[in-house]
Short mmCIF file of C-alpha atoms in Angstrom, two decimals:
data_model
loop_
_atom_site.label_atom_id
_atom_site.label_comp_id
_atom_site.label_asym_id
_atom_site.label_seq_id
_atom_site.Cartn_x
_atom_site.Cartn_y
_atom_site.Cartn_z
CA MET P 764 127.22 27.96 103.51
CA LEU P 765 124.84 30.52 102.04
CA THR P 766 126.95 30.60 98.90
CA ALA P 767 126.13 26.93 98.37
CA LEU P 768 122.36 27.47 98.29
CA ASP P 769 120.68 25.85 95.33
CA LEU P 770 118.75 28.81 93.93
CA LEU P 771 116.61 26.51 91.79
CA THR P 772 115.07 25.06 94.93
CA ALA P 773 115.94 27.36 97.86
CA ASN P 774 112.95 29.72 97.53
CA ASP P 775 110.52 28.06 95.16
CA THR P 776 108.54 24.90 94.60
CA PRO P 777 110.24 22.99 91.77
CA GLY P 778 108.15 22.64 88.65
CA GLN P 779 105.72 25.43 89.57
CA HIS P 780 105.73 29.08 88.62
CA ALA P 781 106.14 31.47 91.54
CA PRO P 782 102.79 32.46 93.14
CA SER P 783 102.78 35.82 91.39
CA TYR P 784 100.18 38.04 89.81
CA TYR P 785 101.73 37.03 86.49
CA ALA P 786 101.18 33.33 87.12
CA ALA P 787 97.60 34.01 88.21
CA THR P 788 96.90 35.84 84.94
CA ALA P 789 98.92 33.66 82.57
CA ASN P 790 97.03 33.15 79.32
CA ARG P 791 98.34 29.63 78.77
CA THR P 792 100.03 26.80 80.59
CA THR P 793 102.83 24.56 79.42
CA ALA P 794 102.94 20.79 79.50
CA HIS P 795 106.23 19.87 77.88
CA PRO P 796 107.50 16.49 79.08
CA PRO P 797 110.80 15.86 80.84
CA LEU P 798 113.62 14.50 78.75
CA ASP P 799 113.31 10.74 78.57
CA GLY P 800 116.54 9.00 77.70
CA PRO P 801 119.30 10.02 75.26
CA ARG P 802 118.81 12.60 72.53
CA SER P 803 121.03 14.01 69.82
CA CYS P 804 120.79 17.44 68.22
CA GLY P 805 122.70 20.21 66.54
CA VAL P 806 122.25 22.76 69.35
CA CYS P 807 121.28 22.20 72.98
CA VAL P 808 119.95 25.26 74.81
CA VAL P 809 119.89 25.23 78.61
CA GLY P 810 117.33 27.61 80.10
CA GLY P 811 113.74 28.44 79.21
CA GLY P 812 113.81 32.20 79.78
CA TYR P 813 114.03 34.99 77.21
CA THR P 814 117.61 34.26 76.16
CA GLY P 815 117.09 30.53 75.70
CA LEU P 816 113.70 30.86 74.07
CA SER P 817 114.89 33.51 71.64
CA ALA P 818 118.00 31.50 70.78
CA ALA P 819 115.96 28.33 70.22
CA LEU P 820 113.39 30.17 68.12
CA HIS P 821 115.91 31.82 65.84
CA LEU P 822 117.96 28.64 65.47
CA ALA P 823 114.90 26.54 64.67
CA GLU P 824 113.78 29.11 62.11
CA LYS P 825 117.19 28.69 60.46
CA GLY P 826 116.48 24.98 60.13
CA LEU P 827 118.80 23.74 62.89
CA ASP P 828 117.87 20.79 65.09
CA VAL P 829 117.37 22.31 68.57
CA VAL P 830 116.68 20.86 72.00
CA LEU P 831 115.83 23.24 74.86
CA LEU P 832 116.12 21.99 78.45
CA GLU P 833 114.37 23.83 81.30
CA ALA P 834 114.78 22.73 84.93
CA ASN P 835 111.28 23.91 85.83
CA ARG P 836 108.73 25.57 83.51
CA ILE P 837 109.04 27.89 80.53
CA GLY P 838 109.36 31.41 81.94
CA TRP P 839 109.93 30.08 85.46
CA GLY P 840 112.88 32.31 86.41
CA ALA P 841 113.37 36.05 86.15
CA SER P 842 111.78 36.07 82.69
CA GLY P 843 108.40 35.31 84.22
CA ARG P 844 108.70 37.39 87.40
CA ASN P 845 110.27 40.76 86.49
CA GLY P 846 108.93 44.30 86.35
CA GLY P 847 108.07 44.02 82.67
CA GLN P 848 109.95 47.12 81.55
CA VAL P 849 111.25 47.19 77.97
CA GLY P 850 113.87 49.89 78.36
CA SER P 851 115.97 51.91 75.94
CA GLY P 852 119.74 51.81 75.86
CA GLN P 853 121.88 49.58 78.00
CA ARG P 854 121.85 49.16 81.78
CA MET P 855 124.51 51.91 82.00
CA GLU P 856 123.95 55.34 80.50
CA GLN P 857 125.53 56.13 77.17
CA THR P 858 127.79 58.78 78.67
CA VAL P 859 129.32 56.14 80.94
CA LEU P 860 129.77 53.75 78.03
CA GLU P 861 131.43 56.50 75.99
CA GLN P 862 133.95 57.04 78.78
CA ARG P 863 134.62 53.33 79.15
CA HIS P 864 134.70 52.21 75.53
CA GLY P 865 134.78 55.27 73.28
CA LEU P 866 132.02 56.92 71.29
CA SER P 867 132.05 54.53 68.33
CA HIS P 868 131.61 51.42 70.51
CA ALA P 869 128.99 53.21 72.62
CA LYS P 870 127.04 53.95 69.44
CA LEU P 871 127.17 50.28 68.48
CA LEU P 872 125.76 49.37 71.90
CA TRP P 873 123.01 51.97 71.53
CA GLY P 874 122.11 50.58 68.13
CA LEU P 875 121.88 47.06 69.53
CA ALA P 876 119.64 48.31 72.32
CA GLU P 877 117.35 49.89 69.74
CA ASP P 878 117.38 46.55 67.90
CA SER P 879 116.35 44.82 71.10
CA LYS P 880 113.19 46.88 71.55
CA ALA P 881 112.29 46.48 67.90
CA LEU P 882 112.80 42.72 68.18
CA VAL P 883 110.44 42.45 71.15
CA ARG P 884 107.74 44.36 69.33
CA SER P 885 108.23 42.37 66.13
CA LEU P 886 108.05 39.01 67.93
CA ILE P 887 104.87 40.09 69.72
CA ALA P 888 103.31 41.06 66.38
CA LYS P 889 104.60 38.11 64.36
CA HIS P 890 103.54 35.44 66.84
CA GLY P 891 100.39 37.09 68.17
CA ILE P 892 101.67 37.22 71.76
CA ALA P 893 99.01 38.71 74.05
CA CYS P 894 101.16 40.37 76.73
CA ASP P 895 99.61 43.85 77.17
CA TYR P 896 102.52 45.77 75.59
CA THR P 897 102.13 49.48 76.44
CA PRO P 898 104.45 52.35 75.42
CA GLY P 899 106.29 54.58 77.88
CA ILE P 900 108.79 54.55 80.75
CA LEU P 901 109.19 57.53 83.07
CA HIS P 902 112.60 57.84 84.73
CA ALA P 903 111.97 59.67 88.01
CA ASP P 904 114.60 61.59 89.96
CA HIS P 905 114.30 61.15 93.72
CA ARG P 906 116.78 63.98 94.39
CA LYS P 907 116.68 67.57 93.10
CA SER P 908 120.38 67.42 92.35
CA PHE P 909 119.72 64.79 89.67
CA VAL P 910 117.24 66.86 87.64
CA GLU P 911 119.74 68.90 85.62
CA GLU P 912 121.63 65.69 84.85
CA SER P 913 118.41 64.25 83.43
CA ARG P 914 117.89 67.36 81.28
CA ASP P 915 121.46 67.12 79.99
CA TYR P 916 121.18 63.39 79.30
CA VAL P 917 117.99 63.82 77.28
CA GLU P 918 119.71 66.47 75.20
CA HIS P 919 122.75 64.22 74.77
CA LEU P 920 120.60 61.38 73.45
CA ARG P 921 118.93 63.74 71.01
CA LEU P 922 122.11 65.40 69.72
CA VAL P 923 124.56 62.48 69.71
CA TYR P 924 122.26 59.51 69.04
CA GLY P 925 119.39 61.17 67.22
CA TYR P 926 116.91 59.70 69.69
CA GLU P 927 113.71 61.76 69.56
CA ASP P 928 111.36 59.55 71.58
CA ILE P 929 112.50 60.92 74.95
CA ARG P 930 111.88 64.29 76.59
CA PHE P 931 112.73 66.05 79.83
CA VAL P 932 110.10 66.22 82.59
CA ASP P 933 110.38 69.06 85.09
CA GLY P 934 109.31 69.18 88.71
CA ASP P 935 105.89 70.62 87.99
CA GLU P 936 105.01 68.01 85.39
CA ILE P 937 106.23 64.95 87.23
CA GLY P 938 103.83 65.65 90.08
CA GLY P 939 101.02 65.28 87.57
CA GLN P 940 102.52 62.18 85.98
CA VAL P 941 103.02 60.26 89.24
CA GLY P 942 100.89 60.70 92.35
CA SER P 943 103.86 60.87 94.69
CA PRO P 944 105.62 63.73 96.50
CA ARG P 945 109.00 61.98 96.21
CA TYR P 946 110.07 62.97 92.71
CA HIS P 947 111.56 66.21 91.39
CA GLY P 948 111.88 65.66 87.64
CA GLY P 949 113.17 63.13 85.17
CA SER P 950 112.56 62.00 81.60
CA LEU P 951 109.75 60.35 79.70
CA ASP P 952 110.77 57.76 77.10
CA MET P 953 107.92 56.85 74.79
CA GLY P 954 110.19 54.64 72.69
CA ALA P 955 110.36 52.25 75.65
CA GLY P 956 107.44 50.30 77.09
CA HIS P 957 106.16 47.64 79.45
CA LEU P 958 104.43 44.26 79.22
CA HIS P 959 103.25 41.16 81.07
CA PRO P 960 106.58 39.31 81.27
CA LEU P 961 105.32 35.78 81.82
CA ASN P 962 102.78 35.94 79.01
CA TYR P 963 105.56 37.24 76.77
CA ALA P 964 107.78 34.29 77.74
CA LEU P 965 104.96 31.79 77.27
CA GLY P 966 104.23 33.28 73.87
CA LEU P 967 107.85 32.84 72.88
CA GLY P 968 107.65 29.24 74.09
CA ARG P 969 104.65 28.60 71.87
CA ALA P 970 106.57 30.09 68.92
CA VAL P 971 109.59 27.86 69.66
CA GLU P 972 107.38 24.80 69.70
CA ALA P 973 105.72 25.80 66.43
CA ALA P 974 109.16 26.27 64.84
CA GLY P 975 109.95 22.62 65.52
CA ALA P 976 112.40 22.73 68.43
CA GLY P 977 112.21 20.10 71.15
CA LEU P 978 111.19 21.60 74.51
CA PHE P 979 111.68 19.62 77.70
CA GLU P 980 110.57 20.93 81.10
CA ASP P 981 111.31 19.58 84.58
CA THR P 982 114.72 18.57 83.22
CA ARG P 983 117.63 19.82 85.26
CA VAL P 984 121.11 19.83 83.73
CA THR P 985 123.59 18.27 86.14
CA GLY P 986 126.81 18.34 84.15
CA ILE P 987 128.57 19.07 80.89
CA GLU P 988 131.22 16.86 79.30
CA GLY P 989 133.41 17.15 76.23
CA GLU P 990 133.70 20.94 76.03
CA GLY P 991 135.76 21.96 73.02
CA THR P 992 136.61 18.36 72.07
CA GLY P 993 133.93 17.62 69.51
CA ARG P 994 130.36 16.81 70.50
CA ILE P 995 129.16 17.92 73.91
CA THR P 996 127.30 15.66 76.31
CA VAL P 997 124.76 17.50 78.45
CA LYS P 998 123.81 15.33 81.40
CA THR P 999 120.44 15.75 83.09
CA ASP P 1000 118.41 14.03 85.76
CA HIS P 1001 116.34 12.39 82.98
CA GLY P 1002 118.95 11.32 80.46
CA GLU P 1003 121.50 13.12 78.32
CA VAL P 1004 121.73 15.18 75.16
CA ARG P 1005 124.62 14.99 72.71
CA ALA P 1006 125.01 18.19 70.70
CA ASP P 1007 127.40 19.94 68.36
CA HIS P 1008 126.86 23.27 70.14
CA LEU P 1009 125.68 24.29 73.60
CA ILE P 1010 124.05 27.57 74.63
CA LEU P 1011 123.92 28.38 78.34
CA ALA P 1012 121.00 30.71 79.06
CA CYS P 1013 120.60 30.28 82.81
CA ASN P 1014 121.29 33.82 84.11
CA GLY P 1015 120.86 34.01 87.91
CA TYR P 1016 120.11 30.30 88.19
CA LEU P 1017 123.32 29.03 86.61
CA GLY P 1018 124.83 27.97 89.93
CA ARG P 1019 128.21 26.35 89.30
CA LEU P 1020 127.21 24.50 86.17
CA GLU P 1021 129.88 26.40 84.22
CA ARG P 1022 132.43 27.97 86.54
CA GLN P 1023 133.92 30.54 84.16
CA THR P 1024 130.51 32.08 83.50
CA ALA P 1025 129.52 31.82 87.16
CA ALA P 1026 132.57 33.86 88.17
CA HIS P 1027 131.37 36.78 86.06
CA VAL P 1028 127.81 37.06 87.40
CA MET P 1029 126.33 37.59 90.84
CA PRO P 1030 122.79 36.35 91.56
CA ILE P 1031 120.65 38.86 93.45
CA ASN P 1032 117.03 38.69 94.53
CA ASN P 1033 114.29 41.16 93.74
CA PHE P 1034 110.72 41.44 95.01
CA ILE P 1035 107.41 42.71 93.65
CA VAL P 1036 103.90 43.11 95.03
CA ALA P 1037 100.56 43.54 93.29
CA THR P 1038 97.85 45.53 95.00
CA GLU P 1039 94.13 45.06 94.74
CA PRO P 1040 92.61 46.51 91.54
CA PHE P 1041 91.87 50.24 91.55
CA SER P 1042 89.13 52.17 89.81
CA GLU P 1043 90.12 54.03 86.65
CA ASP P 1044 90.22 57.36 88.52
CA GLU P 1045 92.28 55.87 91.35
CA ALA P 1046 94.72 54.33 88.90
CA ARG P 1047 95.18 57.63 87.05
CA GLY P 1048 95.88 59.25 90.40
CA ILE P 1049 98.81 56.86 90.86
CA ILE P 1050 100.25 56.92 87.31
CA ARG P 1051 98.34 59.29 85.08
CA ASN P 1052 99.23 57.99 81.61
CA ASN P 1053 99.82 54.28 82.29
CA VAL P 1054 103.56 54.43 81.71
CA ALA P 1055 106.03 52.37 83.72
CA VAL P 1056 108.22 54.18 86.23
CA ALA P 1057 111.78 53.54 87.39
CA ASP P 1058 113.40 55.89 89.89
CA SER P 1059 116.96 57.05 90.42
CA LYS P 1060 117.76 55.20 93.62
CA PHE P 1061 120.73 52.85 93.59
CA VAL P 1062 118.41 50.22 95.08
CA ILE P 1063 115.80 51.05 92.52
CA ASN P 1064 112.03 51.32 92.92
CA TYR P 1065 110.11 50.40 89.77
CA PHE P 1066 106.38 50.23 89.26
CA ARG P 1067 103.55 50.27 86.76
CA LEU P 1068 99.86 49.51 86.42
CA SER P 1069 98.63 46.11 85.27
CA ALA P 1070 95.97 45.66 82.62
CA ASP P 1071 93.36 45.35 85.39
CA ARG P 1072 94.67 48.50 87.14
CA ARG P 1073 96.66 47.00 90.00
CA LEU P 1074 99.85 48.71 91.09
CA LEU P 1075 102.78 46.36 90.47
CA PHE P 1076 105.57 47.70 92.69
CA GLY P 1077 109.12 46.37 92.94
CA GLY P 1078 111.54 47.49 95.63
CA GLY P 1079 113.51 46.72 98.76
CA GLU P 1080 116.95 45.25 99.27
CA THR P 1081 118.07 42.01 100.87
CA TYR P 1082 121.43 40.79 102.07
CA GLY P 1083 121.18 37.08 101.36
CA TYR P 1084 119.66 34.55 99.01
CA ARG P 1085 116.69 33.46 101.11
CA PHE P 1086 113.45 35.27 100.34
CA PRO P 1087 111.81 37.18 103.21
CA GLN P 1088 109.15 35.17 104.98
CA ASP P 1089 106.55 37.87 104.25
CA ILE P 1090 107.31 39.46 100.88
CA LYS P 1091 104.13 41.53 100.93
CA ALA P 1092 105.16 43.21 104.19
CA PHE P 1093 108.75 43.54 102.99
CA VAL P 1094 107.82 45.51 99.85
CA ARG P 1095 104.97 47.46 101.46
CA GLY P 1096 107.51 49.73 103.19
CA PRO P 1097 109.17 51.04 100.00
CA MET P 1098 105.77 51.26 98.30
CA LEU P 1099 104.31 53.45 101.05
CA GLU P 1100 107.40 55.65 101.02
CA ILE P 1101 106.52 56.50 97.42
CA PHE P 1102 102.74 56.29 97.73
CA PRO P 1103 101.71 57.04 101.35
CA GLN P 1104 98.09 57.37 100.20
CA LEU P 1105 98.00 53.59 99.65
CA ALA P 1106 98.32 52.72 103.33
CA ASP P 1107 94.93 51.04 103.32
CA ALA P 1108 95.28 49.33 99.95
CA ALA P 1109 95.23 45.55 100.04
CA ILE P 1110 98.18 43.65 98.60
CA ASP P 1111 96.97 40.54 96.82
CA TYR P 1112 100.27 39.07 95.59
CA GLY P 1113 103.90 39.19 96.63
CA TRP P 1114 106.76 37.28 95.00
CA GLY P 1115 110.50 37.23 94.50
CA GLY P 1116 112.97 36.05 91.92
CA THR P 1117 116.66 35.90 91.14
CA LEU P 1118 118.44 37.85 88.44
CA ALA P 1119 122.14 38.23 87.66
CA ILE P 1120 124.37 41.29 87.63
CA THR P 1121 127.95 41.79 86.48
CA PRO P 1122 130.66 44.03 87.96
CA LYS P 1123 130.16 46.59 85.15
CA ARG P 1124 126.34 46.20 84.97
CA MET P 1125 126.62 45.16 81.33
CA PRO P 1126 125.78 41.72 79.96
CA TYR P 1127 128.41 39.03 79.76
CA PHE P 1128 128.71 37.38 76.34
CA ALA P 1129 131.41 34.72 76.11
CA ARG P 1130 132.61 31.44 74.62
CA PRO P 1131 133.63 29.24 77.56
CA ALA P 1132 134.73 26.74 74.90
CA ALA P 1133 134.82 26.68 71.13
CA ASN P 1134 131.35 25.15 70.85
CA ILE P 1135 129.79 26.66 74.01
CA LEU P 1136 128.28 30.14 74.11
CA THR P 1137 126.64 32.10 76.90
CA ALA P 1138 124.87 35.43 77.41
CA THR P 1139 123.94 36.44 80.93
CA GLY P 1140 124.16 39.18 83.57
CA TYR P 1141 121.62 41.63 82.14
CA SER P 1142 121.63 43.44 85.49
CA GLY P 1143 117.94 44.27 85.63
CA HIS P 1144 117.69 45.32 81.98
CA GLY P 1145 116.87 41.97 80.49
CA VAL P 1146 113.43 41.91 78.89
CA ALA P 1147 114.61 43.34 75.59
CA MET P 1148 118.35 42.67 75.90
CA ALA P 1149 117.91 38.99 76.75
CA THR P 1150 115.58 38.58 73.78
CA LEU P 1151 118.23 40.14 71.57
CA GLY P 1152 120.92 38.11 73.33
CA GLY P 1153 119.24 34.90 72.24
CA GLN P 1154 119.07 36.09 68.65
CA ILE P 1155 122.75 37.07 68.75
CA LEU P 1156 123.72 33.66 70.15
CA ALA P 1157 121.79 31.99 67.35
CA GLU P 1158 123.65 34.11 64.81
CA ALA P 1159 127.00 33.17 66.37
CA VAL P 1160 126.21 29.46 66.26
CA ALA P 1161 125.28 29.85 62.59
CA GLY P 1162 128.62 31.54 61.90
CA THR P 1163 127.86 35.28 62.08
CA ALA P 1164 129.44 36.71 65.21
CA ASN P 1165 129.77 40.45 64.54
CA ARG P 1166 127.03 41.46 67.00
CA PHE P 1167 128.23 38.89 69.52
CA GLU P 1168 131.68 40.47 69.38
CA VAL P 1169 130.34 43.93 70.23
CA PHE P 1170 129.42 42.56 73.66
CA GLU P 1171 132.33 40.15 73.92
CA LYS P 1172 134.75 43.06 73.50
CA LEU P 1173 133.36 44.76 76.60
CA ASP P 1174 135.71 42.43 78.49
CA ILE P 1175 133.51 42.11 81.58
CA PRO P 1176 135.75 41.23 84.56
CA ALA P 1177 135.12 38.37 86.94
CA PHE P 1178 134.13 39.12 90.51
CA PRO P 1179 137.09 38.99 92.91
CA GLY P 1180 137.30 35.45 94.19
CA GLY P 1181 135.15 34.12 91.35
CA ASP P 1182 131.95 32.36 92.36
CA ARG P 1183 133.21 31.55 95.87
CA LEU P 1184 133.11 35.09 97.29
CA ARG P 1185 129.92 36.31 95.65
CA PHE P 1186 127.83 36.21 98.80
CA PRO P 1187 130.09 38.40 101.00
CA LEU P 1188 130.49 40.79 98.07
CA LEU P 1189 126.70 40.92 97.74
CA VAL P 1190 126.36 41.89 101.40
CA LEU P 1191 128.99 44.62 101.07
CA ALA P 1192 127.51 46.00 97.87
CA MET P 1193 123.92 46.11 99.10
CA THR P 1194 124.98 47.71 102.36
CA TRP P 1195 126.93 50.41 100.51
CA PHE P 1196 124.26 51.15 97.90
CA SER P 1197 121.43 51.30 100.44
CA LEU P 1198 123.56 53.61 102.60
CA ARG P 1199 124.09 55.91 99.61
CA ASP P 1200 120.33 56.09 99.07
CA ARG P 1201 119.75 57.01 102.70
CA LEU P 1202 122.51 59.59 102.83
CA GLY P 1203 121.77 61.06 99.45
CA ILE P 1204 125.29 60.64 98.06
#
């Protein structure tokens, strides 16, 4: 069955980063050994993406004995393949969160989102991570009917949240900001930004190593024993780790390792291409001020310029877990819809990856057992939030759970049918959302 696909191996070569532009321009490699035999530690972290790396770093800095296990390489999953956008707020707009949870809880979530951006910037500065951080995200409306909503939302953020780093962009201005006829207005958020996601992850990995944690790559976790009954035994294909606490930071690649968590997240695939490099004038004709762009489609298009002036463009929807045979051709269609002038531009790289969403498009923080914690399901908003998620998990392990509880109280529901019906639900959801984009509803 398609639902039984092993996403750690179905689309990628185990032990190797995806053949992306990011991997080709990585500023360091990793060579951490596999686990070799039994180990014992205070905290075992499973997953070498932003959540796991941040958790391990903050725990090690607190003096705890930490072992991090990664099935492939540091930054191998979505953390090393994403669009690189460091966005403001949560995945859902504040007005939606106010309706769902009340204004006071929505303000707590906004404050945590602001913390997440600040944390990313502080880690980059503290650990000297060379990842091309650049300010600015432009939210572009692909329908005229959305423009007044964008104006109102900007004003709402200013009046209710005191957020002054965002402004409304009208139809005349957006045509100068982005060289596309498809957009009618939007907002420009200079408090947000974008970066090279793999170099950011690799920099976090270097910081974790320097802090004294044990990092083991090419070490796949195959089972967990003893949940809630004292020490936990984490079984791998290279031995086992006995720990007092376990952090699961696997996101879209969790599989069925922990069924409660798996029932609350749905893995989905996303795809990005990188064009040939453009001249400075050509690049400014695509995105004038080197901000990242995310549009208002349900099946979102997102794009930005790389440090060497390539267009990095993410888009397109799929209805299964296998990657398209030709990712470059698959993403070229959405790219040319936005930028028809690039019909003759060469595409040098095309890659895919798997992220995780939740039914409410908000992250899932939970304690599957007394000494097991998880944070997952960032729903495409994970560069900053996953970094913060790791810090929050570290706090909770150390006994301070107030920020953890802000997310835990969101009470994210499981998908109907748990992890067994996720694939048919994925097909239905993607069909519906892509139809809404085409019909303009």
